[in-house]
Short mmCIF file of C-alpha atoms in Angstrom, two decimals:
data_model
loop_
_atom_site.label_atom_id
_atom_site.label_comp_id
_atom_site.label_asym_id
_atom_site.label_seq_id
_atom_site.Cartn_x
_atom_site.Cartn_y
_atom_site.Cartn_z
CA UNK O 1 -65.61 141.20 -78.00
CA UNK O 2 -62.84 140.24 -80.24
CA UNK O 3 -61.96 144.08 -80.74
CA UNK O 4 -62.03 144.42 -76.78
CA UNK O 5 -59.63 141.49 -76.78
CA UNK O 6 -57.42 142.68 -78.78
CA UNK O 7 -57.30 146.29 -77.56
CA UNK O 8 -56.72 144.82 -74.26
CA UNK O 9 -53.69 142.80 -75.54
CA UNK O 10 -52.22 145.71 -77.01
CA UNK O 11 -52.39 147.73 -73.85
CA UNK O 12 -50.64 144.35 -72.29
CA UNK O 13 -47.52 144.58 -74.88
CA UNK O 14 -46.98 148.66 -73.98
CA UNK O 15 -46.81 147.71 -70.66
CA UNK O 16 -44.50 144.79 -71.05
CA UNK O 17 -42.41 147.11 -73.20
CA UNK O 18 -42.58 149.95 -70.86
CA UNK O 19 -41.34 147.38 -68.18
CA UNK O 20 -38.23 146.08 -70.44
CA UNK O 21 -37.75 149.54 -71.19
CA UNK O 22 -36.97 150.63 -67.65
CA UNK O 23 -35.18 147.46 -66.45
CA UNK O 24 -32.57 148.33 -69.48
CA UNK O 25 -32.47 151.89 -68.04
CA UNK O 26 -31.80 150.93 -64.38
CA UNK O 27 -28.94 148.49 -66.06
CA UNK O 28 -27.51 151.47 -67.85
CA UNK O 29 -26.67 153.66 -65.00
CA UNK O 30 -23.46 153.82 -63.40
CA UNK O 31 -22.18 155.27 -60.20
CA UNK O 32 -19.26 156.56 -59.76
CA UNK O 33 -17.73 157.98 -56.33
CA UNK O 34 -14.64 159.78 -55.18
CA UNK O 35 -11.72 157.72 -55.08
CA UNK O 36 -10.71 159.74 -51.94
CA UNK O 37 -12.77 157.48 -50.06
CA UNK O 38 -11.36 155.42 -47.94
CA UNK O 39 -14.51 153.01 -47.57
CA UNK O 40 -17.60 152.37 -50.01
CA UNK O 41 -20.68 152.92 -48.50
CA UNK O 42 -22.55 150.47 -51.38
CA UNK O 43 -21.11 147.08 -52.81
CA UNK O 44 -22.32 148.11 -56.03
CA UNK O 45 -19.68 151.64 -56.43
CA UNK O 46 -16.89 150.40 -57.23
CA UNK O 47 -13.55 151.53 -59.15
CA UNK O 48 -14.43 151.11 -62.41
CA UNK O 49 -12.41 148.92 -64.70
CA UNK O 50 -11.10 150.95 -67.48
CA UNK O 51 -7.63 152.75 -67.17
CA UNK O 52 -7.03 155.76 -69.29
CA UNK O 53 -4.16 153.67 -71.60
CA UNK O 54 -4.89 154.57 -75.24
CA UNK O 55 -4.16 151.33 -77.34
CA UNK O 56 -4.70 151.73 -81.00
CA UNK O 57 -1.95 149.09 -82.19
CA UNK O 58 -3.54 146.32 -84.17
CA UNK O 59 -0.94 143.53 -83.40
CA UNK O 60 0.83 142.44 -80.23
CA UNK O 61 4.16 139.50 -80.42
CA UNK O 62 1.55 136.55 -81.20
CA UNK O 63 -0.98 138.21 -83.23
CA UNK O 64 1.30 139.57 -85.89
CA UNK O 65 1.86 136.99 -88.30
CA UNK O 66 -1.41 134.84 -87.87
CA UNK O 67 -3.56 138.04 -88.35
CA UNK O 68 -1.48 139.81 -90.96
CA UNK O 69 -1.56 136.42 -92.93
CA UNK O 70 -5.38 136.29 -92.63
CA UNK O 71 -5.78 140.28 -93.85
CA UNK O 72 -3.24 139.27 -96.83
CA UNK O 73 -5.12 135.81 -97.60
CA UNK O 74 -8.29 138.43 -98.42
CA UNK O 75 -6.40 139.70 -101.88
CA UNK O 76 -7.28 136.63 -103.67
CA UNK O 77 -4.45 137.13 -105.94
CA UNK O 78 -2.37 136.13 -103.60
CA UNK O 79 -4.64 133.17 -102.43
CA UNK O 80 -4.19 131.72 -106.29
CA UNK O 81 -0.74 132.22 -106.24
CA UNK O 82 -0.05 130.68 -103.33
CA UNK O 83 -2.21 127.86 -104.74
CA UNK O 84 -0.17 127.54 -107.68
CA UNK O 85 2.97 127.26 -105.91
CA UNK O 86 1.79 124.85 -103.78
CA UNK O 87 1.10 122.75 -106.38
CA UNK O 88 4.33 122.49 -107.86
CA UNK O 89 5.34 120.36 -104.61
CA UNK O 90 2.98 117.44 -106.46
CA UNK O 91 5.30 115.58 -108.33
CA UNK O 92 2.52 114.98 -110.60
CA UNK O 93 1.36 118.22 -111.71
CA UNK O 94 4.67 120.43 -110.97
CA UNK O 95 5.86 122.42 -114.16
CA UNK O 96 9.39 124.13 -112.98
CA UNK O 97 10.86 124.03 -109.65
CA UNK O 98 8.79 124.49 -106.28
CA UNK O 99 11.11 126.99 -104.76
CA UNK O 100 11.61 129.22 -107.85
CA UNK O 101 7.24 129.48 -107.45
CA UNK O 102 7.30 130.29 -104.02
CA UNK O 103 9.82 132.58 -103.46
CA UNK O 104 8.13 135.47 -105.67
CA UNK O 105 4.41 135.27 -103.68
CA UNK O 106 6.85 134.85 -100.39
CA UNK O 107 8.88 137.95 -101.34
CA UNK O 108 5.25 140.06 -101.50
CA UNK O 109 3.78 138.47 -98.55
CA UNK O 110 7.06 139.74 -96.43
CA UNK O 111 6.97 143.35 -98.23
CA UNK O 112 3.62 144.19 -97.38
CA UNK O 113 3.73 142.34 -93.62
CA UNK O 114 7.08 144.92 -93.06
CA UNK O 115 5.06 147.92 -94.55
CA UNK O 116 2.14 146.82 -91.73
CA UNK O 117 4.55 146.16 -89.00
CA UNK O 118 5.93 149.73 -89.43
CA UNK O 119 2.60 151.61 -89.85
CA UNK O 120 1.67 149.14 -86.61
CA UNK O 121 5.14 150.45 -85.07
CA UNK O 122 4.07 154.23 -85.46
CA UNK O 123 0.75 153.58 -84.00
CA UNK O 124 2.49 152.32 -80.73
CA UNK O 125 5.07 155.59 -80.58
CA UNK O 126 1.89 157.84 -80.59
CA UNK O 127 -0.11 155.91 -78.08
CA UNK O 128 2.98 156.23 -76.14
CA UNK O 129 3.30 159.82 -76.55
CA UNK O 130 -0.27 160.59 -75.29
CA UNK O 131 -0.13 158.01 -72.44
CA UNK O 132 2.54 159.75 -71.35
CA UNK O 133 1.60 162.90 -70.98
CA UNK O 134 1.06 164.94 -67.61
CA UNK O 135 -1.73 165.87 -65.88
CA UNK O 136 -2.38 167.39 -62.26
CA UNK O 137 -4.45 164.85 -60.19
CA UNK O 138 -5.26 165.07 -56.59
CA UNK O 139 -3.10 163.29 -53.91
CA UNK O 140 -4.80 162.11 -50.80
CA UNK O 141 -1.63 161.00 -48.97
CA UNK O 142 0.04 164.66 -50.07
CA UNK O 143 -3.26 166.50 -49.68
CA UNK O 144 -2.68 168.44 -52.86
CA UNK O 145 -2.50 168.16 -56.73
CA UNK O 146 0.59 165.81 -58.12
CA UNK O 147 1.67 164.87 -61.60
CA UNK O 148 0.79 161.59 -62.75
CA UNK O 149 0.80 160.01 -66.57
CA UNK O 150 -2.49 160.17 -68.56
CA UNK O 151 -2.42 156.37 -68.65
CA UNK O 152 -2.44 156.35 -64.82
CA UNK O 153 -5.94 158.23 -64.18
CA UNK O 154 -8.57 156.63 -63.35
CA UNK O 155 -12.51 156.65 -62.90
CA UNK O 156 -13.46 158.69 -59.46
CA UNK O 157 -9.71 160.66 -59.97
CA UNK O 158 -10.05 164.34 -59.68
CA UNK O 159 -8.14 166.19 -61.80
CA UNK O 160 -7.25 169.96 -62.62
CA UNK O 161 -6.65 171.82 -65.69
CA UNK O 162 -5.48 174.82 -66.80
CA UNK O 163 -5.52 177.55 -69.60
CA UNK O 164 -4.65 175.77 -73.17
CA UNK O 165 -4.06 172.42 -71.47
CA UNK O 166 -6.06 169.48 -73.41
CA UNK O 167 -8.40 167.27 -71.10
CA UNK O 168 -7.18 163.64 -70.42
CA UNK O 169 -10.29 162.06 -69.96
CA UNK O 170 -14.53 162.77 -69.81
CA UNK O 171 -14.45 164.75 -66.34
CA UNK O 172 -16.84 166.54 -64.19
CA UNK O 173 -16.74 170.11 -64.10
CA UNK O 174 -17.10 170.93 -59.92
CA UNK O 175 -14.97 174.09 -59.98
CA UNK O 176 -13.81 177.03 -62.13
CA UNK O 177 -11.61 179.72 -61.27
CA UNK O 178 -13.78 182.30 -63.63
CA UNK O 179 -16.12 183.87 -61.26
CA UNK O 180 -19.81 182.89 -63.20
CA UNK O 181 -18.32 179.28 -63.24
CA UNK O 182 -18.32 178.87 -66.36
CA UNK O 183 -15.02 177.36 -68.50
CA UNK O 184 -14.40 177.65 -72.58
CA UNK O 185 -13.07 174.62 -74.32
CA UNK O 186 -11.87 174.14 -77.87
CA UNK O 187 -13.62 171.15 -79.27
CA UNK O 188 -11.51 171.13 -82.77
CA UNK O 189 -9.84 167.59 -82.35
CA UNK O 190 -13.29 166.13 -81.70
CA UNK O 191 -16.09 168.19 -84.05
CA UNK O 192 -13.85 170.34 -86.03
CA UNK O 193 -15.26 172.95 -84.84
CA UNK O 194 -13.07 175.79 -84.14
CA UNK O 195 -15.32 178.18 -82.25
CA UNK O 196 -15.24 178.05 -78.42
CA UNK O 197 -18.09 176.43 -76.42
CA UNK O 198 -19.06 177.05 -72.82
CA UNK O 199 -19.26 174.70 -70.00
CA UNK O 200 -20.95 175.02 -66.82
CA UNK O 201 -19.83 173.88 -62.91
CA UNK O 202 -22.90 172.10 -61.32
CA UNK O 203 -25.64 173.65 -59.89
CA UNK O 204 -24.56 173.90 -55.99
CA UNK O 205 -20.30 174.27 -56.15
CA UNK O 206 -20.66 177.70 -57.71
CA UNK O 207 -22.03 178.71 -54.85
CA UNK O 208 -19.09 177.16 -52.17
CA UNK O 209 -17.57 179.88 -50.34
CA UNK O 210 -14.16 178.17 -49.96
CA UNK O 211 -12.19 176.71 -52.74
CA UNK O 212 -13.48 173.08 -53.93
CA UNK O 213 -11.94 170.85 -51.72
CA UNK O 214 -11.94 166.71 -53.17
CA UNK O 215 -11.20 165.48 -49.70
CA UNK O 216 -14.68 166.99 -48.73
CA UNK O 217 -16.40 165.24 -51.74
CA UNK O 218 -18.45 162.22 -50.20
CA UNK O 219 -21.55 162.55 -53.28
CA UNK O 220 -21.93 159.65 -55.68
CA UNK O 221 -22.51 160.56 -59.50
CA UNK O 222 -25.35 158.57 -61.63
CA UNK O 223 -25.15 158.51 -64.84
CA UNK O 224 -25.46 156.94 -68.40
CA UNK O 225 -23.02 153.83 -69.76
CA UNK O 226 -20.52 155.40 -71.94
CA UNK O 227 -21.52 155.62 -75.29
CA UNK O 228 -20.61 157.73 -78.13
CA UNK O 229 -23.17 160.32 -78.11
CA UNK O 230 -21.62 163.60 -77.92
CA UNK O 231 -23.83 165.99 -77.58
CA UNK O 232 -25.58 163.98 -74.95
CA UNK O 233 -25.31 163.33 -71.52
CA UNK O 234 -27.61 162.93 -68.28
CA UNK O 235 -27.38 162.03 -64.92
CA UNK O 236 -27.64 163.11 -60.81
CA UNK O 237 -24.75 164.20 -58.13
CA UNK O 238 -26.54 161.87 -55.01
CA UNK O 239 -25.81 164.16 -51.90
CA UNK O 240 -25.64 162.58 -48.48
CA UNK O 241 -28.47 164.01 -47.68
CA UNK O 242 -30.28 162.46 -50.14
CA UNK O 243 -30.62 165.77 -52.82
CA UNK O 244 -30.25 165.16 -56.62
CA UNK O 245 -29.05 167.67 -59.22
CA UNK O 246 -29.33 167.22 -62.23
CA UNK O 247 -26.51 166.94 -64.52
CA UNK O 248 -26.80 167.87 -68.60
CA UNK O 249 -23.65 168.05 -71.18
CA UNK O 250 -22.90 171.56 -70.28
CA UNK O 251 -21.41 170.22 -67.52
CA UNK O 252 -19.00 168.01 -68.95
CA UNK O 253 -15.60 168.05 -70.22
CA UNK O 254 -14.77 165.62 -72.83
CA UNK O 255 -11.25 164.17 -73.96
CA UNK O 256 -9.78 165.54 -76.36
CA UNK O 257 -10.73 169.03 -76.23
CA UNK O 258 -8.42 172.08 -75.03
CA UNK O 259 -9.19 174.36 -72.02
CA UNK O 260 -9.29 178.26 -73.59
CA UNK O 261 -9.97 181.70 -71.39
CA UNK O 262 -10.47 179.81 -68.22
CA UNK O 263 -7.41 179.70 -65.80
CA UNK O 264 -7.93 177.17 -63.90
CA UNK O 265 -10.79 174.18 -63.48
CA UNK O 266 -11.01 170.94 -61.64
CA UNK O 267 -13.59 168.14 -61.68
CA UNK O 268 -14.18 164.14 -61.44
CA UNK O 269 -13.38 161.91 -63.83
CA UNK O 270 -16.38 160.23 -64.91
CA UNK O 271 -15.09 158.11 -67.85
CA UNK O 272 -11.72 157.40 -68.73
CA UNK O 273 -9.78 155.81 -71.44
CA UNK O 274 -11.77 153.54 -74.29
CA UNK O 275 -15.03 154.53 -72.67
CA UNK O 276 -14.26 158.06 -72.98
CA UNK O 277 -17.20 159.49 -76.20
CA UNK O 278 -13.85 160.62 -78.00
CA UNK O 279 -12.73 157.17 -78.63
CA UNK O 280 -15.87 155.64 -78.32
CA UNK O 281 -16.42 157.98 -81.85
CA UNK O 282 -13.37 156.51 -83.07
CA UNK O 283 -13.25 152.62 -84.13
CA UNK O 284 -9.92 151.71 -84.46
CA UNK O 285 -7.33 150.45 -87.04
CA UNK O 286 -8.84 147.98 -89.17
CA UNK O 287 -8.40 146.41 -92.70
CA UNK O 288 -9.65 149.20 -95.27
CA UNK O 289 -9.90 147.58 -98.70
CA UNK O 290 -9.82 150.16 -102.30
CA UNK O 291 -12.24 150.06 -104.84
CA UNK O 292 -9.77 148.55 -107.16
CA UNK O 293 -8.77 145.58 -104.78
CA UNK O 294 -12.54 144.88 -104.89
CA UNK O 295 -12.42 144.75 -108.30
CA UNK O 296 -8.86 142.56 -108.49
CA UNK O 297 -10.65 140.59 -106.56
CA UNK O 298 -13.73 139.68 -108.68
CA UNK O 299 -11.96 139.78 -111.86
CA UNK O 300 -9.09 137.10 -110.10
CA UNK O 301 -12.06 134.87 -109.22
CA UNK O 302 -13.52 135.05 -112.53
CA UNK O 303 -9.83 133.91 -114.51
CA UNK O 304 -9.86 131.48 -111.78
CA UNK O 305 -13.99 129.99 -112.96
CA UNK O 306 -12.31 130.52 -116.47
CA UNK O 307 -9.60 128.55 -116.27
CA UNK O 308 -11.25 125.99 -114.81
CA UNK O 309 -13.74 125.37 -117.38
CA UNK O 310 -11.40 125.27 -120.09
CA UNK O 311 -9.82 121.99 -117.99
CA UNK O 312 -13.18 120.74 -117.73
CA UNK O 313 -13.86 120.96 -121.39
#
């Protein structure tokens, strides 16, 4: 009985996993529709949040100094220092003048929060660069393809590329000028991989027999959260009629890479800016400490222990 019990039990858990399991998948998908529409036929599709502004600065006006001090304060040579300096302001323990200690561990502290501020400054030039570079996306008050900034595109945009142009965000391939639909792309700035791939239009547009037309687009697209999965990526065109096709990663186009061979292609943007699975791969600026601070570091702390136990005793 107690091996029935507990057999039964287990069988309980797999189910209350399997349950879990798909109430995390149903909260994973998103749906994304033509932002041609003029009305949404479902509260839940929506424009989606993120803008295609690349931001890789670490500071902004207020965050500077506060921050910078804190990624300083982690040498902790300059955390004694300071220290020492500091006491000299104690009338009773001060050996030489307060200002003469200060102004040395001062001087660094304002050297290396220039040399950041610059390498900050550079980051913000080349964000500016790319967010303001051109792209064709589709007009529905000019009922045709007009340039607009990188930084202005948006989820649900459609947008359309051309031979050696690099793609501005994760898009949709729905058309291709090369006959067996198919477009190359040059994924070196995201795999470093310097042979061409080949991507596929979905199953259904190859087969139009007029030119892709966005104003005529009223499907909604389901598919996965962004994440940084490259080589992965599911999901469904929803026709009105209620048909589902599949979609698979052939039939994406991801940021980053170049168009190569293929004259002209079009598609939907289906993830745009820091959702796109280029900078999803890539985490940011952030405090990168050497080996040899490391070791500063430990051997400061242990002159520090030192030195106090020869006041102790």
């Amino acid at each position: 009985d107690a091996v029935g019990d507990s057999s039964h039990e287990q069988k309980q858990d797999k189910e209350r996993k399997k349950k879990r399991r798909k109430k995390k998948d149903v909260r994973k998908v998103r749906v994304v529709a033509s932002n041609l529409l003029s009305a949404w036929p479902d509260a839940e599709i929506s424009r989606q949040p993120a803008n295609n502004r690349l931001k890789t600065t670490k500071y902004t006006a207020l965050s500077f100094l506060p921050k910078n001090l804190f990624e300083q304060f982690h040498r902790f040579a300059n955390v004694y220092f300071v220290f020492i300096a500091l006491l000299n302001f104690v009338p009773a323990v001060n050996a030489f003048q307060p200002e003469l200690a200060l102004a040395p561990v001062l001087f660094i502290l304002a050297v290396t929060a220039v040399k950041d501020l610059w390498e900050d400054y550079s980051r913000y030039r080349s964000d500016q660069e790319i967010n303001h570079m051109e792209c064709l996306v589709y007009c529905r008050n000019e009922r045709k393809y007009t340039t607009r900034y990188w930084k202005e595109v948006k989820v649900g945009d459609f947008i359309q590329l051309r031979c050696n142009e690099i793609i501005p965000a994760d898009i949709l391939l729905l058309s291709s000028s090369d006959p067996d639909g198919l477009c190359h792309i040059e994924t070196a700035n995201l795999d470093g991989e310097t042979n061409l791939k080949q991507r596929q239009v979905v199953r259904g547009f190859l087969e139009l027999d007029s030119e892709f037309d966005p104003m005529k687009f009223t499907s909604t697209i389901e598919c996965e959260e962004p994440n940084n999965d490259i080589r992965r990526f599911r999901g469904f065109i929803v026709h009105k009629n209620g048909r589902k096709v599949p979609l698979c990663k052939e039939n994406l186009l991801l940021r980053g890479c170049t168009v190569r061979n293929t004259e002209e292609v079009s598609g939907i943007v289906i993830y745009a800016g820091h959702e796109t699975k280029a900078l999803l791969n890539n985490s940011g600026p952030r405090y990168k400490r050497s080996k040899l601070e490391r070791q500063m570091n430990c051997d400061v702390l242990w002159c520090v222990l030192i030195l106090f136990a020869m006041c102790l005793f």
